[in-house]
Amino acid sequence: MQIFIFKRILIFSTVFTLLFSSCSSVYMPNVPNSPMLSAKGEVHASGHVSLRGNVNLNTAFAVSNHMGVLFNGSFMNQTKNKKDFRQDLVEGGAGYFTTFGADKSRILEIYAGLGKGNTDRVFRTFENDGTITDDVQNVRFRKSFIQVNYSSKEKKSLKLFGKSYPLNYGTILRVSHVNMIDFVRNNVAQPLEDNTFLEPVFFTRLKLNNAVQLQYTSGSNFGLKNRDFLKAGNSVFTVGVVVNVGGNTFK
């Protein structure tokens, strides 16, 4: 039953992403860190990439049996005929994690952190007389976030080529506040904007061995304020590789 629910959620989130990923925003959300830490000394590292070329690198370390620190970075450099989009984003945070359940296979994590980034966009308009007009937008922003991660190991596995691969599932509920600290459009300073984003994310991991898993991530992005530039519209839809070393071996 739980697997069925997760599948329905993933399908809905994927459809939502494909429908609304073309919306224009100066903020591209990164993949939230979901290290699934279980014990002191565990190290997490992961890399994810979206269809649009947004590359995410996440790391985490369990400094005790219940406290963890994390660091996230993402970058994107997309060039098209009518639009260029480049963003760099870094984050750092810390929080609490715990395992529970009969076999300690369920993990609850709560993290909060800060980040900063910059976005450069160029829109090109091609006139009938052959001239090209550029709309150049440069934004620097700060970010704060809080997130709750819930993940669990499922007994059901995926069978491929006669071999069974265990599946892990997780949900991340993140709230991010993003505020511009500088906004220049065509070399002219613009009014600054801020927004609060609700970013629910769902992931599925396929375990290759005790340390390495493949991850599919799908999520949405909702802005609580009506903004012209710093608004919702870009969602999370990535595939990646996850590595966890140390901690408990149930994963």
CSV table of C-alpha atoms in Angstrom, one decimal:
chain,number,residue,atom,x,y,z
A,1,MET,CA,0.0,0.0,0.0
A,2,GLN,CA,2.8,2.5,0.9
A,3,ILE,CA,4.6,1.7,-2.3
A,4,PHE,CA,1.4,2.4,-4.3
A,5,ILE,CA,1.0,5.7,-2.5
A,6,PHE,CA,4.5,6.8,-3.3
A,7,LYS,CA,4.1,5.8,-6.9
A,8,ARG,CA,1.0,7.9,-7.2
A,9,ILE,CA,2.8,10.9,-5.6
A,10,LEU,CA,5.8,10.5,-8.0
A,11,ILE,CA,3.5,10.4,-11.0
A,12,PHE,CA,1.6,13.5,-10.0
A,13,SER,CA,4.8,15.4,-9.2
A,14,THR,CA,6.4,14.4,-12.5
A,15,VAL,CA,3.4,15.5,-14.5
A,16,PHE,CA,3.3,18.8,-12.6
A,17,THR,CA,7.0,19.3,-13.4
A,18,LEU,CA,6.7,18.7,-17.1
A,19,LEU,CA,3.7,21.0,-17.3
A,20,PHE,CA,5.2,24.0,-15.5
A,21,SER,CA,8.9,23.7,-16.0
A,22,SER,CA,8.8,26.3,-18.8
A,23,CYS,CA,7.6,29.0,-16.4
A,24,SER,CA,10.2,31.8,-16.1
A,25,SER,CA,11.8,32.6,-12.7
A,26,VAL,CA,15.2,33.9,-11.6
A,27,TYR,CA,15.3,31.2,-8.9
A,28,MET,CA,16.1,27.6,-9.8
A,29,PRO,CA,15.6,25.3,-6.7
A,30,ASN,CA,18.3,22.8,-6.0
A,31,VAL,CA,17.9,19.2,-4.9
A,32,PRO,CA,17.4,19.2,-1.1
A,33,ASN,CA,19.9,17.2,0.8
A,34,SER,CA,18.5,13.9,2.1
A,35,PRO,CA,21.5,12.1,3.6
A,36,MET,CA,19.5,9.5,5.5
A,37,LEU,CA,22.1,9.7,8.3
A,38,SER,CA,21.8,6.9,10.9
A,39,ALA,CA,24.8,7.1,13.3
A,40,LYS,CA,27.9,9.1,14.3
A,41,GLY,CA,30.6,9.2,11.7
A,42,GLU,CA,28.5,8.5,8.7
A,43,VAL,CA,29.4,10.4,5.5
A,44,HIS,CA,27.0,11.2,2.7
A,45,ALA,CA,27.8,12.4,-0.8
A,46,SER,CA,25.5,12.7,-3.8
A,47,GLY,CA,25.4,14.1,-7.3
A,48,HIS,CA,22.2,14.9,-9.3
A,49,VAL,CA,21.5,16.4,-12.7
A,50,SER,CA,18.2,17.6,-14.3
A,51,LEU,CA,17.1,17.4,-17.9
A,52,ARG,CA,17.7,21.1,-18.1
A,53,GLY,CA,21.3,20.7,-17.0
A,54,ASN,CA,21.1,21.8,-13.4
A,55,VAL,CA,23.9,20.0,-11.6
A,56,ASN,CA,23.6,19.4,-7.8
A,57,LEU,CA,26.3,18.2,-5.4
A,58,ASN,CA,25.3,17.4,-1.8
A,59,THR,CA,27.4,16.3,1.2
A,60,ALA,CA,26.6,15.6,4.9
A,61,PHE,CA,28.3,14.3,8.0
A,62,ALA,CA,27.0,12.9,11.2
A,63,VAL,CA,28.9,14.6,14.0
A,64,SER,CA,27.1,12.6,16.7
A,65,ASN,CA,24.3,9.9,16.8
A,66,HIS,CA,21.7,12.6,16.4
A,67,MET,CA,23.3,15.7,14.9
A,68,GLY,CA,24.4,16.2,11.3
A,69,VAL,CA,25.8,19.0,9.2
A,70,LEU,CA,25.3,19.4,5.4
A,71,PHE,CA,26.6,21.4,2.5
A,72,ASN,CA,24.9,21.8,-0.9
A,73,GLY,CA,26.0,23.3,-4.2
A,74,SER,CA,24.4,23.6,-7.6
A,75,PHE,CA,25.2,25.3,-10.8
A,76,MET,CA,23.5,25.6,-14.2
A,77,ASN,CA,24.7,27.1,-17.5
A,78,GLN,CA,22.1,26.8,-20.2
A,79,THR,CA,22.4,28.5,-23.6
A,80,LYS,CA,19.6,28.6,-26.1
A,81,ASN,CA,18.7,30.6,-29.2
A,82,LYS,CA,16.3,32.9,-27.4
A,83,LYS,CA,17.3,32.5,-23.7
A,84,ASP,CA,20.4,32.0,-21.6
A,85,PHE,CA,20.2,31.0,-18.0
A,86,ARG,CA,23.1,30.7,-15.5
A,87,GLN,CA,22.8,30.1,-11.7
A,88,ASP,CA,25.3,29.3,-9.0
A,89,LEU,CA,24.0,28.4,-5.5
A,90,VAL,CA,25.7,27.3,-2.3
A,91,GLU,CA,24.1,26.3,1.1
A,92,GLY,CA,25.2,25.1,4.5
A,93,GLY,CA,23.1,23.8,7.4
A,94,ALA,CA,22.8,21.6,10.4
A,95,GLY,CA,20.1,19.6,12.2
A,96,TYR,CA,18.8,16.6,14.0
A,97,PHE,CA,18.2,13.0,12.8
A,98,THR,CA,16.9,9.8,14.4
A,99,THR,CA,16.1,6.3,13.4
A,100,PHE,CA,13.0,4.5,14.6
A,101,GLY,CA,10.7,1.5,13.9
A,102,ALA,CA,11.0,-2.1,14.9
A,103,ASP,CA,14.2,-2.6,12.8
A,104,LYS,CA,15.4,1.1,12.9
A,105,SER,CA,14.8,1.3,9.2
A,106,ARG,CA,12.9,4.6,9.3
A,107,ILE,CA,14.7,7.9,9.5
A,108,LEU,CA,13.5,11.4,10.5
A,109,GLU,CA,15.7,14.4,9.7
A,110,ILE,CA,15.2,18.1,10.4
A,111,TYR,CA,17.6,20.6,9.0
A,112,ALA,CA,17.9,24.4,8.7
A,113,GLY,CA,20.5,26.5,6.9
A,114,LEU,CA,21.5,29.5,4.9
A,115,GLY,CA,22.7,30.0,1.4
A,116,LYS,CA,23.5,32.5,-1.3
A,117,GLY,CA,23.6,32.6,-5.1
A,118,ASN,CA,23.4,34.5,-8.3
A,119,THR,CA,21.5,34.3,-11.5
A,120,ASP,CA,22.2,35.7,-14.9
A,121,ARG,CA,19.5,35.6,-17.6
A,122,VAL,CA,19.5,36.9,-21.2
A,123,PHE,CA,16.3,37.1,-23.3
A,124,ARG,CA,16.7,37.7,-27.0
A,125,THR,CA,14.1,39.2,-29.3
A,126,PHE,CA,14.6,38.9,-33.0
A,127,GLU,CA,13.0,41.7,-35.0
A,128,ASN,CA,11.7,41.5,-38.6
A,129,ASP,CA,14.5,43.8,-39.8
A,130,GLY,CA,17.2,41.4,-38.5
A,131,THR,CA,18.1,43.3,-35.4
A,132,ILE,CA,18.4,41.5,-32.0
A,133,THR,CA,17.4,43.0,-28.7
A,134,ASP,CA,18.8,41.6,-25.5
A,135,ASP,CA,17.2,41.8,-22.1
A,136,VAL,CA,20.0,41.2,-19.6
A,137,GLN,CA,19.1,40.4,-16.0
A,138,ASN,CA,21.6,39.9,-13.2
A,139,VAL,CA,20.4,38.9,-9.7
A,140,ARG,CA,22.2,38.2,-6.4
A,141,PHE,CA,20.2,36.6,-3.6
A,142,ARG,CA,20.3,35.2,-0.1
A,143,LYS,CA,18.4,32.1,1.0
A,144,SER,CA,17.3,30.5,4.3
A,145,PHE,CA,15.6,27.2,4.5
A,146,ILE,CA,14.1,24.6,6.9
A,147,GLN,CA,13.3,21.1,5.9
A,148,VAL,CA,11.9,17.9,7.3
A,149,ASN,CA,13.0,14.6,5.7
A,150,TYR,CA,11.2,11.2,6.2
A,151,SER,CA,12.6,8.1,4.6
A,152,SER,CA,12.2,4.4,5.0
A,153,LYS,CA,13.5,1.1,3.7
A,154,GLU,CA,10.9,-1.0,1.9
A,155,LYS,CA,10.9,-4.8,2.0
A,156,LYS,CA,9.9,-4.9,-1.7
A,157,SER,CA,12.7,-4.9,-4.3
A,158,LEU,CA,13.0,-4.3,-8.0
A,159,LYS,CA,14.1,-7.3,-10.0
A,160,LEU,CA,16.4,-6.6,-12.9
A,161,PHE,CA,18.2,-9.3,-15.0
A,162,GLY,CA,17.5,-11.9,-12.3
A,163,LYS,CA,18.8,-9.9,-9.4
A,164,SER,CA,16.8,-8.1,-6.7
A,165,TYR,CA,17.6,-4.4,-5.9
A,166,PRO,CA,16.1,-3.0,-2.6
A,167,LEU,CA,14.2,0.2,-2.9
A,168,ASN,CA,14.2,3.2,-0.4
A,169,TYR,CA,11.6,5.9,-0.5
A,170,GLY,CA,11.6,9.4,1.0
A,171,THR,CA,9.7,12.6,1.3
A,172,ILE,CA,11.2,16.1,1.9
A,173,LEU,CA,9.1,19.1,2.9
A,174,ARG,CA,11.3,22.2,2.5
A,175,VAL,CA,10.3,25.9,3.1
A,176,SER,CA,12.8,28.4,1.5
A,177,HIS,CA,12.9,32.1,1.9
A,178,VAL,CA,14.8,33.9,-0.9
A,179,ASN,CA,15.5,37.6,-1.0
A,180,MET,CA,17.3,39.6,-3.6
A,181,ILE,CA,20.3,41.6,-2.5
A,182,ASP,CA,21.0,43.1,-5.9
A,183,PHE,CA,19.0,43.2,-9.1
A,184,VAL,CA,20.3,44.9,-12.3
A,185,ARG,CA,18.4,44.8,-15.6
A,186,ASN,CA,20.1,46.2,-18.7
A,187,ASN,CA,22.6,48.0,-16.4
A,188,VAL,CA,19.8,49.7,-14.5
A,189,ALA,CA,19.1,48.9,-10.8
A,190,GLN,CA,15.7,47.4,-10.2
A,191,PRO,CA,13.4,47.1,-7.2
A,192,LEU,CA,14.3,44.1,-5.0
A,193,GLU,CA,11.9,41.2,-4.5
A,194,ASP,CA,11.6,38.4,-2.0
A,195,ASN,CA,9.5,35.2,-1.8
A,196,THR,CA,8.8,32.2,0.3
A,197,PHE,CA,8.7,28.9,-1.5
A,198,LEU,CA,7.1,25.6,-0.5
A,199,GLU,CA,9.1,22.8,-2.1
A,200,PRO,CA,7.8,19.3,-1.5
A,201,VAL,CA,10.2,16.7,-3.0
A,202,PHE,CA,9.9,12.9,-3.3
A,203,PHE,CA,12.7,10.5,-4.1
A,204,THR,CA,13.2,6.8,-4.8
A,205,ARG,CA,16.6,5.1,-4.3
A,206,LEU,CA,17.6,1.8,-5.9
A,207,LYS,CA,20.4,0.1,-3.8
A,208,LEU,CA,23.3,-1.2,-5.8
A,209,ASN,CA,25.4,-2.3,-2.8
A,210,ASN,CA,25.8,-1.3,0.8
A,211,ALA,CA,27.3,2.1,-0.1
A,212,VAL,CA,25.9,3.1,-3.5
A,213,GLN,CA,22.3,3.9,-4.6
A,214,LEU,CA,20.7,5.4,-7.7
A,215,GLN,CA,18.2,8.1,-7.0
A,216,TYR,CA,15.2,9.5,-8.9
A,217,THR,CA,14.0,12.9,-7.5
A,218,SER,CA,10.7,14.7,-8.4
A,219,GLY,CA,9.3,17.8,-6.7
A,220,SER,CA,7.4,21.0,-7.1
A,221,ASN,CA,7.9,24.7,-6.2
A,222,PHE,CA,5.1,27.0,-5.0
A,223,GLY,CA,5.6,30.7,-4.2
A,224,LEU,CA,3.5,32.3,-1.5
A,225,LYS,CA,3.8,35.8,-2.9
A,226,ASN,CA,2.9,37.2,-6.3
A,227,ARG,CA,6.2,38.4,-7.8
A,228,ASP,CA,7.4,39.4,-11.3
A,229,PHE,CA,10.8,37.8,-11.3
A,230,LEU,CA,11.3,35.9,-8.0
A,231,LYS,CA,8.4,33.5,-8.4
A,232,ALA,CA,7.7,29.8,-8.6
A,233,GLY,CA,7.9,27.9,-11.9
A,234,ASN,CA,11.1,25.9,-11.8
A,235,SER,CA,10.7,22.4,-10.3
A,236,VAL,CA,13.0,19.6,-9.3
A,237,PHE,CA,13.3,16.6,-11.6
A,238,THR,CA,16.6,14.8,-11.5
A,239,VAL,CA,18.5,11.5,-11.5
A,240,GLY,CA,21.6,10.9,-9.5
A,241,VAL,CA,24.0,8.8,-7.5
A,242,VAL,CA,24.1,8.6,-3.7
A,243,VAL,CA,27.0,7.3,-1.6
A,244,ASN,CA,26.8,6.6,2.2
A,245,VAL,CA,29.7,5.3,4.2
A,246,GLY,CA,29.6,4.4,7.8
A,247,GLY,CA,26.6,4.5,10.1
A,248,ASN,CA,24.1,1.6,10.3
A,249,THR,CA,24.2,-0.9,7.4
A,250,PHE,CA,20.4,-1.4,7.1
A,251,LYS,CA,20.2,1.0,4.1
